[in-house]
mmCIF file of C-alpha atoms in Angstrom:
data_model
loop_
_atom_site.group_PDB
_atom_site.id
_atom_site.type_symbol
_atom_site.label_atom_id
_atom_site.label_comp_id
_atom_site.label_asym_id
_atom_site.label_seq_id
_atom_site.Cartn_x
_atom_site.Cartn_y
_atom_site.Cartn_z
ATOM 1 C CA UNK F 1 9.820 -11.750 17.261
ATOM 2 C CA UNK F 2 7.313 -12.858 14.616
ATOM 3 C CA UNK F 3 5.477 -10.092 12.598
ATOM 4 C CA UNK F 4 1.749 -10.702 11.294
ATOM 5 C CA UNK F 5 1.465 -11.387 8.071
ATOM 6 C CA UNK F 6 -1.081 -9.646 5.678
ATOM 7 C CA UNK F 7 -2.037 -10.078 1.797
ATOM 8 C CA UNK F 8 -2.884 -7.988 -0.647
ATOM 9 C CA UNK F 9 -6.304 -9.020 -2.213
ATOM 10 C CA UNK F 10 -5.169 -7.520 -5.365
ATOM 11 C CA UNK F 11 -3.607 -10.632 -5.356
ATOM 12 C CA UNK F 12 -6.435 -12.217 -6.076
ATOM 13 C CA UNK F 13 -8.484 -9.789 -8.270
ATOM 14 C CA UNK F 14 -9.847 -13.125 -10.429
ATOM 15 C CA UNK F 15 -11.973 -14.459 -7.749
ATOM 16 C CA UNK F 16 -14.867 -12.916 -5.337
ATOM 17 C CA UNK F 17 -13.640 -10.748 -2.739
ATOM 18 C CA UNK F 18 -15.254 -13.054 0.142
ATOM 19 C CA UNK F 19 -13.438 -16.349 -1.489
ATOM 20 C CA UNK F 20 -10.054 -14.351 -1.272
ATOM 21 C CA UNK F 21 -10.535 -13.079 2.252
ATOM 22 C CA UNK F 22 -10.988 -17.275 2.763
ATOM 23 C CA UNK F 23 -8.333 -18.174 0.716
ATOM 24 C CA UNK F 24 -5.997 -15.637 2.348
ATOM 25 C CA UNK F 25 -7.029 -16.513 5.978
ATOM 26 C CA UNK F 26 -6.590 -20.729 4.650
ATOM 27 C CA UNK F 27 -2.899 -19.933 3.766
ATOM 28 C CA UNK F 28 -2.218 -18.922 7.109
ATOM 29 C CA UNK F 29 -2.119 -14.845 7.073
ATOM 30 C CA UNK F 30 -3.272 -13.233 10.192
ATOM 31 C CA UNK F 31 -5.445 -10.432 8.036
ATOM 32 C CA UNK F 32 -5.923 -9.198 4.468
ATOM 33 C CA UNK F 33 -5.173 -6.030 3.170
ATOM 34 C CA UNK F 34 -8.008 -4.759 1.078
ATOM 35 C CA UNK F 35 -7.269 -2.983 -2.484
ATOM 36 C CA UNK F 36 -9.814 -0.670 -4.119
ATOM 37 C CA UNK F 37 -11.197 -1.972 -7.777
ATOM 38 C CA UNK F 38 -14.355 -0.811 -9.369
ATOM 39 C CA UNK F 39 -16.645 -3.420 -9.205
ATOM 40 C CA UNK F 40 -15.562 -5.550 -6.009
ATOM 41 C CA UNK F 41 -14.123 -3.161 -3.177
ATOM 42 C CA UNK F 42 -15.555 0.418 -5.276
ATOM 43 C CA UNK F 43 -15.645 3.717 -4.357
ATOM 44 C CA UNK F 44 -18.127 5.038 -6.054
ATOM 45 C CA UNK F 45 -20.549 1.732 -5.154
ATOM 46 C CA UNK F 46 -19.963 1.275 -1.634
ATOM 47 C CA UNK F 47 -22.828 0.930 1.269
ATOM 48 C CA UNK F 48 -23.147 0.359 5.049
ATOM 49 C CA UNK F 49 -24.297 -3.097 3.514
ATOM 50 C CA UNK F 50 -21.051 -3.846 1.643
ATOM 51 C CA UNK F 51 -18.958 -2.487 5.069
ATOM 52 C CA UNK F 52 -21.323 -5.304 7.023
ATOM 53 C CA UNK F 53 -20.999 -7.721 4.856
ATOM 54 C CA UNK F 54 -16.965 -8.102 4.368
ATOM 55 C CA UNK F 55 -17.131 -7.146 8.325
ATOM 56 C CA UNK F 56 -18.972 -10.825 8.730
ATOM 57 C CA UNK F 57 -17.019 -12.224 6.292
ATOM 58 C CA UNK F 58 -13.651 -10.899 8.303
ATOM 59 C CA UNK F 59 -15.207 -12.854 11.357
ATOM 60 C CA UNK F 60 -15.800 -15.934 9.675
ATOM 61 C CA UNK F 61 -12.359 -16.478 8.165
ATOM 62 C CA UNK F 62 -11.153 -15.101 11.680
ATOM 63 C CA UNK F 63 -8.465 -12.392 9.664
ATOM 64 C CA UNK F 64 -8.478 -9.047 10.246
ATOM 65 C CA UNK F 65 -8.409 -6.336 7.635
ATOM 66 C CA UNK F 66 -4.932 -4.270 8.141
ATOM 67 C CA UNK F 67 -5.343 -1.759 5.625
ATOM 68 C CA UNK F 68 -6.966 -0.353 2.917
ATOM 69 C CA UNK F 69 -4.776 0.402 -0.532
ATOM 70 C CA UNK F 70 -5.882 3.118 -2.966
ATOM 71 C CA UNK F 71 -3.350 2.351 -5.669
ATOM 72 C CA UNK F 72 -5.543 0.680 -8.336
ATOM 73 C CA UNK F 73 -4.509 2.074 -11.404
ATOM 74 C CA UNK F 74 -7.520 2.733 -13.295
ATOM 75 C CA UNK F 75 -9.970 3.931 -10.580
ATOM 76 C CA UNK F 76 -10.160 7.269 -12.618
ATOM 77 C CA UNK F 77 -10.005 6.573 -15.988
ATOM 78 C CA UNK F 78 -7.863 5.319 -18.465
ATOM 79 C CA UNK F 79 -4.628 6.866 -18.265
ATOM 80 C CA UNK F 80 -2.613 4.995 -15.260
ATOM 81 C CA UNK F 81 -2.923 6.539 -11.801
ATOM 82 C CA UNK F 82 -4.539 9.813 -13.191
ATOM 83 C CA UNK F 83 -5.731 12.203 -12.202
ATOM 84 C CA UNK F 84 -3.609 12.759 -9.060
ATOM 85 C CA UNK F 85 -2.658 14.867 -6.138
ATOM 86 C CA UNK F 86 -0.428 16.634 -8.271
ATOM 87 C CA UNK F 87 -2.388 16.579 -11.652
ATOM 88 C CA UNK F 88 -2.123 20.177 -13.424
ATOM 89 C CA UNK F 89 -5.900 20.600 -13.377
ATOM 90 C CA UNK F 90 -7.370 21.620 -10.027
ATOM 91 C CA UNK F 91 -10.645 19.627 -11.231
ATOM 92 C CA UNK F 92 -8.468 16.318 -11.655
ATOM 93 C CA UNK F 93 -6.735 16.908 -8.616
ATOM 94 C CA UNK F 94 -10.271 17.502 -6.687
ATOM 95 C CA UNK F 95 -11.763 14.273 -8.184
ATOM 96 C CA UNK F 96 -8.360 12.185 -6.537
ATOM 97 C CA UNK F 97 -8.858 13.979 -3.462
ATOM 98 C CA UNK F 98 -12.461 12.800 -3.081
ATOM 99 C CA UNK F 99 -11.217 9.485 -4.061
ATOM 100 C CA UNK F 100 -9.303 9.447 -1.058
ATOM 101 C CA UNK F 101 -11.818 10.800 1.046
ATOM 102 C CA UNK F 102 -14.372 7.878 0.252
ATOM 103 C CA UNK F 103 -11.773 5.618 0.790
ATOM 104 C CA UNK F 104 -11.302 6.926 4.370
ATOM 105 C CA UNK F 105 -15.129 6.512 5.054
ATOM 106 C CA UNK F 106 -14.773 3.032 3.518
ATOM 107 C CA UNK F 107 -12.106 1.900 6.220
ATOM 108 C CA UNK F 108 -13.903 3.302 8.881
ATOM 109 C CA UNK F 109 -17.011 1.623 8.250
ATOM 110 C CA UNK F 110 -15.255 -1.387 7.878
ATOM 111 C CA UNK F 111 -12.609 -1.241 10.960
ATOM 112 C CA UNK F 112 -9.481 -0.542 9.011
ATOM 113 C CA UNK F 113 -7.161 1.605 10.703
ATOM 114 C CA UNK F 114 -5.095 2.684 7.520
ATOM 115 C CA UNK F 115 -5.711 3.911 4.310
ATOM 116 C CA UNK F 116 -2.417 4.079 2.048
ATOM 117 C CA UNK F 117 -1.892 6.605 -1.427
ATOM 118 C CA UNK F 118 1.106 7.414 -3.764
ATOM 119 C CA UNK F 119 2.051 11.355 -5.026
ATOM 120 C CA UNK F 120 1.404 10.114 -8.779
ATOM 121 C CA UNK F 121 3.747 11.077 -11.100
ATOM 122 C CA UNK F 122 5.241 14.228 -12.498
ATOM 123 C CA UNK F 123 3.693 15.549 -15.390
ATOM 124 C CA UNK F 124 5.206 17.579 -18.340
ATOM 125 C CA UNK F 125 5.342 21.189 -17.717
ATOM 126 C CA UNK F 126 4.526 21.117 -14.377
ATOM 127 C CA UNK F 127 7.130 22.806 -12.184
ATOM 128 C CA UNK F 128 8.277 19.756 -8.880
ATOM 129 C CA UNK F 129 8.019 22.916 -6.436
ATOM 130 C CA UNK F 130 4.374 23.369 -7.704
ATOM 131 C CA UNK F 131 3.725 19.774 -7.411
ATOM 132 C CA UNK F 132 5.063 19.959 -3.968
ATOM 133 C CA UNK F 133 2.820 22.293 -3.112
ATOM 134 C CA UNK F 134 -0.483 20.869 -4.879
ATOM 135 C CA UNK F 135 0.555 17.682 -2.972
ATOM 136 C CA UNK F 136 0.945 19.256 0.137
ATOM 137 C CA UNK F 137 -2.775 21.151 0.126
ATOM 138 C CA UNK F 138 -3.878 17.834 -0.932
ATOM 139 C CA UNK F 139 -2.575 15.832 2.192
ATOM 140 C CA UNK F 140 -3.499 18.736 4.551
ATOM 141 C CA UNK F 141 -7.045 18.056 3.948
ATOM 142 C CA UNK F 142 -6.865 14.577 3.814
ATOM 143 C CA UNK F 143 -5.218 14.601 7.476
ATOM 144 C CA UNK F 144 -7.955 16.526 8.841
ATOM 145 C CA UNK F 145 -10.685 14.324 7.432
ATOM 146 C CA UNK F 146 -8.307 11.183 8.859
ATOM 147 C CA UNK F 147 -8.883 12.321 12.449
ATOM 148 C CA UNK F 148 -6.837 10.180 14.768
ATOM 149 C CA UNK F 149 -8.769 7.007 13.895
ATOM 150 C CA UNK F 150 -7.264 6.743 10.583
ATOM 151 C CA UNK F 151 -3.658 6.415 9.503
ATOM 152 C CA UNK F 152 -2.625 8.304 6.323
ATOM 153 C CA UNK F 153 0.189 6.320 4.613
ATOM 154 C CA UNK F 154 2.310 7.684 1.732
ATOM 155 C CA UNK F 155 3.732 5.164 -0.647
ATOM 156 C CA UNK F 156 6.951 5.989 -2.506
ATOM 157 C CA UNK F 157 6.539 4.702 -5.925
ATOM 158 C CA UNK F 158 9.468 4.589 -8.249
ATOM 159 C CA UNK F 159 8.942 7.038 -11.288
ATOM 160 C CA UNK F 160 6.599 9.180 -8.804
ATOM 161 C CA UNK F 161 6.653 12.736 -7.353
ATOM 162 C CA UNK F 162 7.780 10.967 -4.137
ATOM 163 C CA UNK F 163 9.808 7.977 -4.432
ATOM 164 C CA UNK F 164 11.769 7.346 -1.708
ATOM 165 C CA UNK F 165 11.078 7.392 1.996
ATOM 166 C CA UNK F 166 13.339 10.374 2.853
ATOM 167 C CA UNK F 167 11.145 12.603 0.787
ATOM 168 C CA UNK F 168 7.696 11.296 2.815
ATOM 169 C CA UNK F 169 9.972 12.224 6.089
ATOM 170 C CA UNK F 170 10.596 15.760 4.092
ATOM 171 C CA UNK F 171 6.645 16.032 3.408
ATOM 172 C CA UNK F 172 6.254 15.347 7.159
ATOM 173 C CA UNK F 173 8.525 18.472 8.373
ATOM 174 C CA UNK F 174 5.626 20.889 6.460
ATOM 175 C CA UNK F 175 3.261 22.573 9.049
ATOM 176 C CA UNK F 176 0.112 20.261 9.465
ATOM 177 C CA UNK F 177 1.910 17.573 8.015
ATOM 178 C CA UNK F 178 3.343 15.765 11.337
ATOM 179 C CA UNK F 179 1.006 13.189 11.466
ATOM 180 C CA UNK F 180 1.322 11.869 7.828
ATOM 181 C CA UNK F 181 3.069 8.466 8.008
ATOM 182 C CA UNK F 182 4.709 6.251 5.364
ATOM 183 C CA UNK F 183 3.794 3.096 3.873
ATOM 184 C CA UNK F 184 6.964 1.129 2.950
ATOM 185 C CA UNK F 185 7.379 -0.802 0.119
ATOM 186 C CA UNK F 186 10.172 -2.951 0.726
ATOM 187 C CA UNK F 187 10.553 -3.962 -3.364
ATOM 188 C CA UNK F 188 10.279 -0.102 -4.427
ATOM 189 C CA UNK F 189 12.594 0.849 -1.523
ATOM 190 C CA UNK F 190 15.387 -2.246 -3.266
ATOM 191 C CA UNK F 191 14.625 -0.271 -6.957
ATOM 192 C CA UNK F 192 15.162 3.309 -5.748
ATOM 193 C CA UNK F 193 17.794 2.783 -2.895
ATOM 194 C CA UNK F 194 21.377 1.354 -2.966
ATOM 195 C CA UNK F 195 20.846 0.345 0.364
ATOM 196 C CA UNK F 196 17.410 -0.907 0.953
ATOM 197 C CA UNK F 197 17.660 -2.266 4.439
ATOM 198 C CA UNK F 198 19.373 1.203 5.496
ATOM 199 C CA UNK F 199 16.755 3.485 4.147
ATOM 200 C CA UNK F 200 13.939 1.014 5.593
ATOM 201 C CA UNK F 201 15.758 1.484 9.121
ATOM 202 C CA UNK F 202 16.349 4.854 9.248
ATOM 203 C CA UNK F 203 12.421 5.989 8.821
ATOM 204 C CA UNK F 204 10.564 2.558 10.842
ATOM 205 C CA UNK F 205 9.566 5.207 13.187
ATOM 206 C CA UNK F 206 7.545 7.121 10.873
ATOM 207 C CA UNK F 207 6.127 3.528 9.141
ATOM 208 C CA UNK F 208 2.336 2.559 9.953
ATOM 209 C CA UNK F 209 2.558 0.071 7.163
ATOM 210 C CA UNK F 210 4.759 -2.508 5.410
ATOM 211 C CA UNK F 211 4.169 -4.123 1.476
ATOM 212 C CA UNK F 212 6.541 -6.361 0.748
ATOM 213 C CA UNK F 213 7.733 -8.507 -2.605
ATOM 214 C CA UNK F 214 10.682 -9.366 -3.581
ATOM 215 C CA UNK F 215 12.872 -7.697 -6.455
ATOM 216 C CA UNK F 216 15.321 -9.179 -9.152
ATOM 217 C CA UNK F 217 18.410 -6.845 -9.897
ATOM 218 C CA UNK F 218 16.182 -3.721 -9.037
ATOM 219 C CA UNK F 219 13.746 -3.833 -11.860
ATOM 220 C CA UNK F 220 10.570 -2.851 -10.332
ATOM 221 C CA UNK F 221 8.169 -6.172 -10.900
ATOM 222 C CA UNK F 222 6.891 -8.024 -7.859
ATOM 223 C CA UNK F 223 8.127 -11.317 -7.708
ATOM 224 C CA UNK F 224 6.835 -14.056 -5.305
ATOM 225 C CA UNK F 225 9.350 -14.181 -1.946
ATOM 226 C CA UNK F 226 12.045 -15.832 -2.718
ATOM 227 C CA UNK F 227 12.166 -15.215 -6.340
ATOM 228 C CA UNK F 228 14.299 -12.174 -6.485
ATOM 229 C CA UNK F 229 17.544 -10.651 -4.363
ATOM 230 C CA UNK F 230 15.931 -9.009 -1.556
ATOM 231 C CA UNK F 231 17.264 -10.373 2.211
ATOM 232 C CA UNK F 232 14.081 -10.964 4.333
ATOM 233 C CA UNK F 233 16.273 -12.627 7.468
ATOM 234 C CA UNK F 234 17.967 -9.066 7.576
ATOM 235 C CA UNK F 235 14.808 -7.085 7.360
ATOM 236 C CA UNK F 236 13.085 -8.824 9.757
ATOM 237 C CA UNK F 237 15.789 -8.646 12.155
ATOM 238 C CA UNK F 238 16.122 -4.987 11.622
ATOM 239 C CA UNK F 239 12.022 -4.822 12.239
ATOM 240 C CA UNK F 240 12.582 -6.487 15.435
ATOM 241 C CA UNK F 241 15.336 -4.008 16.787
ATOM 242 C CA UNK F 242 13.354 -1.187 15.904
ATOM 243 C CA UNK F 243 9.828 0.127 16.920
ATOM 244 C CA UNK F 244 7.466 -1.326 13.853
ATOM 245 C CA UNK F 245 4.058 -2.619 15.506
ATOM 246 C CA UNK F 246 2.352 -3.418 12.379
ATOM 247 C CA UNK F 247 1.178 -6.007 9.583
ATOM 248 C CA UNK F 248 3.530 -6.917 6.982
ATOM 249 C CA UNK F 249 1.635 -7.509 3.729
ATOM 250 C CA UNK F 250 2.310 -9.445 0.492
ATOM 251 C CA UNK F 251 1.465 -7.346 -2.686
ATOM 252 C CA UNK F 252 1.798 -9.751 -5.763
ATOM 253 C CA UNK F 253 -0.896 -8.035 -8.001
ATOM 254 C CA UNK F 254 0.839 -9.192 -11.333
ATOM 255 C CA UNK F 255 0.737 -13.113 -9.536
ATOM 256 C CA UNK F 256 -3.150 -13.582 -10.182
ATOM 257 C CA UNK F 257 -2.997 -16.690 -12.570
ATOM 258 C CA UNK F 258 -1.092 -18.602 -9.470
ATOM 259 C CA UNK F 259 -2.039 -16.760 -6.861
ATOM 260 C CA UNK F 260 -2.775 -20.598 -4.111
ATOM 261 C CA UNK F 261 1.057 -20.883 -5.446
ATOM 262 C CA UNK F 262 2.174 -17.557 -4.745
ATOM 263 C CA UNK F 263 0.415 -17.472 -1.101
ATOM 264 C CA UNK F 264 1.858 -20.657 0.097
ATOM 265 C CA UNK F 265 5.440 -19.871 -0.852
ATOM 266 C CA UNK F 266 5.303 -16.226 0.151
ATOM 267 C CA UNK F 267 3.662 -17.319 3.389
ATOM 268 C CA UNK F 268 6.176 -19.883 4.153
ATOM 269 C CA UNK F 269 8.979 -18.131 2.856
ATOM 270 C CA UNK F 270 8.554 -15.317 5.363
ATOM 271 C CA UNK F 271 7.877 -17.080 7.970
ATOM 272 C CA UNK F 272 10.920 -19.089 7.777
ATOM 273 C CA UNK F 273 12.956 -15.849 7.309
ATOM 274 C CA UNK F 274 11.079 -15.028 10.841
ATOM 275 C CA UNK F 275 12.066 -17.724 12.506
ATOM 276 C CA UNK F 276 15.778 -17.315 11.545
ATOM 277 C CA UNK F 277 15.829 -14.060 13.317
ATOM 278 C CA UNK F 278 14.593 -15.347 16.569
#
């Protein structure tokens, strides 16, 4: 069973967005996965006209767009991935929640069915029930905005409040939480698991959304498929005995100065590893 492929325009942050959606669809993906970043896919600058636009643009390269990432670092402000859902200030965890709130009216005026986060990270002093809690509020009203036309997708992220996918399938077990779903990582799952392709299995029902890299030794840095330890054959197999329906997508955001290298050999990479499980 082959799997769509998606990319990760963050990919290709160094040229126009609507020369990466063509360079992506060239390579041979079947969609792009879009990637917040002030100045190209932005929040805070984002019209019907911009939705239209990358809409025609979709159509032309004839790729879909799978899903919408809001993991950009720097979106709000200097200080890596802060403020967050579980920042200590209710302000700073207000301005990430309408973050993710004008990323949900971005997808839906541009036709993408999910819109993925992360928890953020622990911060000193700040007690992990507490966080819990803050995160769970958070997600609550993020779910109700969602609707059923939008997927919400949690991202374990090493070093983060939630890191592994056992804790998003924890989250999930919260009243008014049931619909949350998770976004798996397949590199941060090889960092924070011993056994990757175990932990991927057990929660595929509860996955809207795959990213996928590959690892060396378990040190979180995205390497281009085929670079690094992780067994693609085997995950795709397992994909294919279970009850995933979606994209997966290629995140090599650190791959920018070779990205026409790094899309050919992740695109052919996987899709040989595809072909072996058939």
């Amino acid at each position: 069973m082959a799997f769509p492929l998606a990319y990760n325009d963050n990919g290709l942050h160094c040229i126009p967005l609507p020369r990466a959606i063509d360079e992506i669809a060239s390579a041979g993906f079947d969609a792009v996965e879009l990637s917040l970043a002030h100045g190209r896919l932005d929040p805070f600058d984002f019209t019907e006209s911009h939705a239209a636009n990358i809409r025609q643009r979709l159509a032309e390269a004839g790729i879909t767009a799978c899903a919408l990432a809001t993991g950009d670092a720097r979106l709000l402000g200097v200080e890596p991935f802060e403020p967050s859902l579980i920042h200590p200030e209710a302000e700073g965890r207000k301005r990430r929640l309408d973050l993710l709130v004008r990323s949900m009216a971005m997808a839906r005026a541009i036709g993408i069915p999910v819109v993925s986060f992360a928890s953020g990270r622990l911060r000193p002093h700040v007690e992990p029930a507490m966080a819990l809690r803050w995160l769970q509020d958070g997600i609550r009203t993020l779910l109700e905005y969602a609707g059923d036309d939008i997927a919400l997708s949690l991202e374990p992220e090493p070093g983060f409040l939630i890191e592994t996918n056992a804790q998003v399938g924890s989250l999930r077990e919260n009243p008014g939480l049931h619909t949350l779903t998770l976004c798996q990582d397949l590199g941060h799952c090889r960092v924070v698991e011993d056994d990757y392709l175990a932990a991927s299995d057990q929660w595929l029902a509860i996955t809207r959304h795959i990213q996928i890299e590959d690892i060396k030794g378990r040190r979180h840095h995205h390497e281009i498929p085929g670079d690094g330890d992780i067994d693609f054959t085997s995950f795709f197999s397992l994909l294919a005995g279970g009850s995933y329906k979606g994209y997966v997508s290629v995140e090599l955001y650190n791959q920018t100065d070779r990205y026409r290298e790094a899309l050919r050999r992740s695109h052919d990479v996987l899709r040989i590893a595809q072909t072996k499980t058939s």
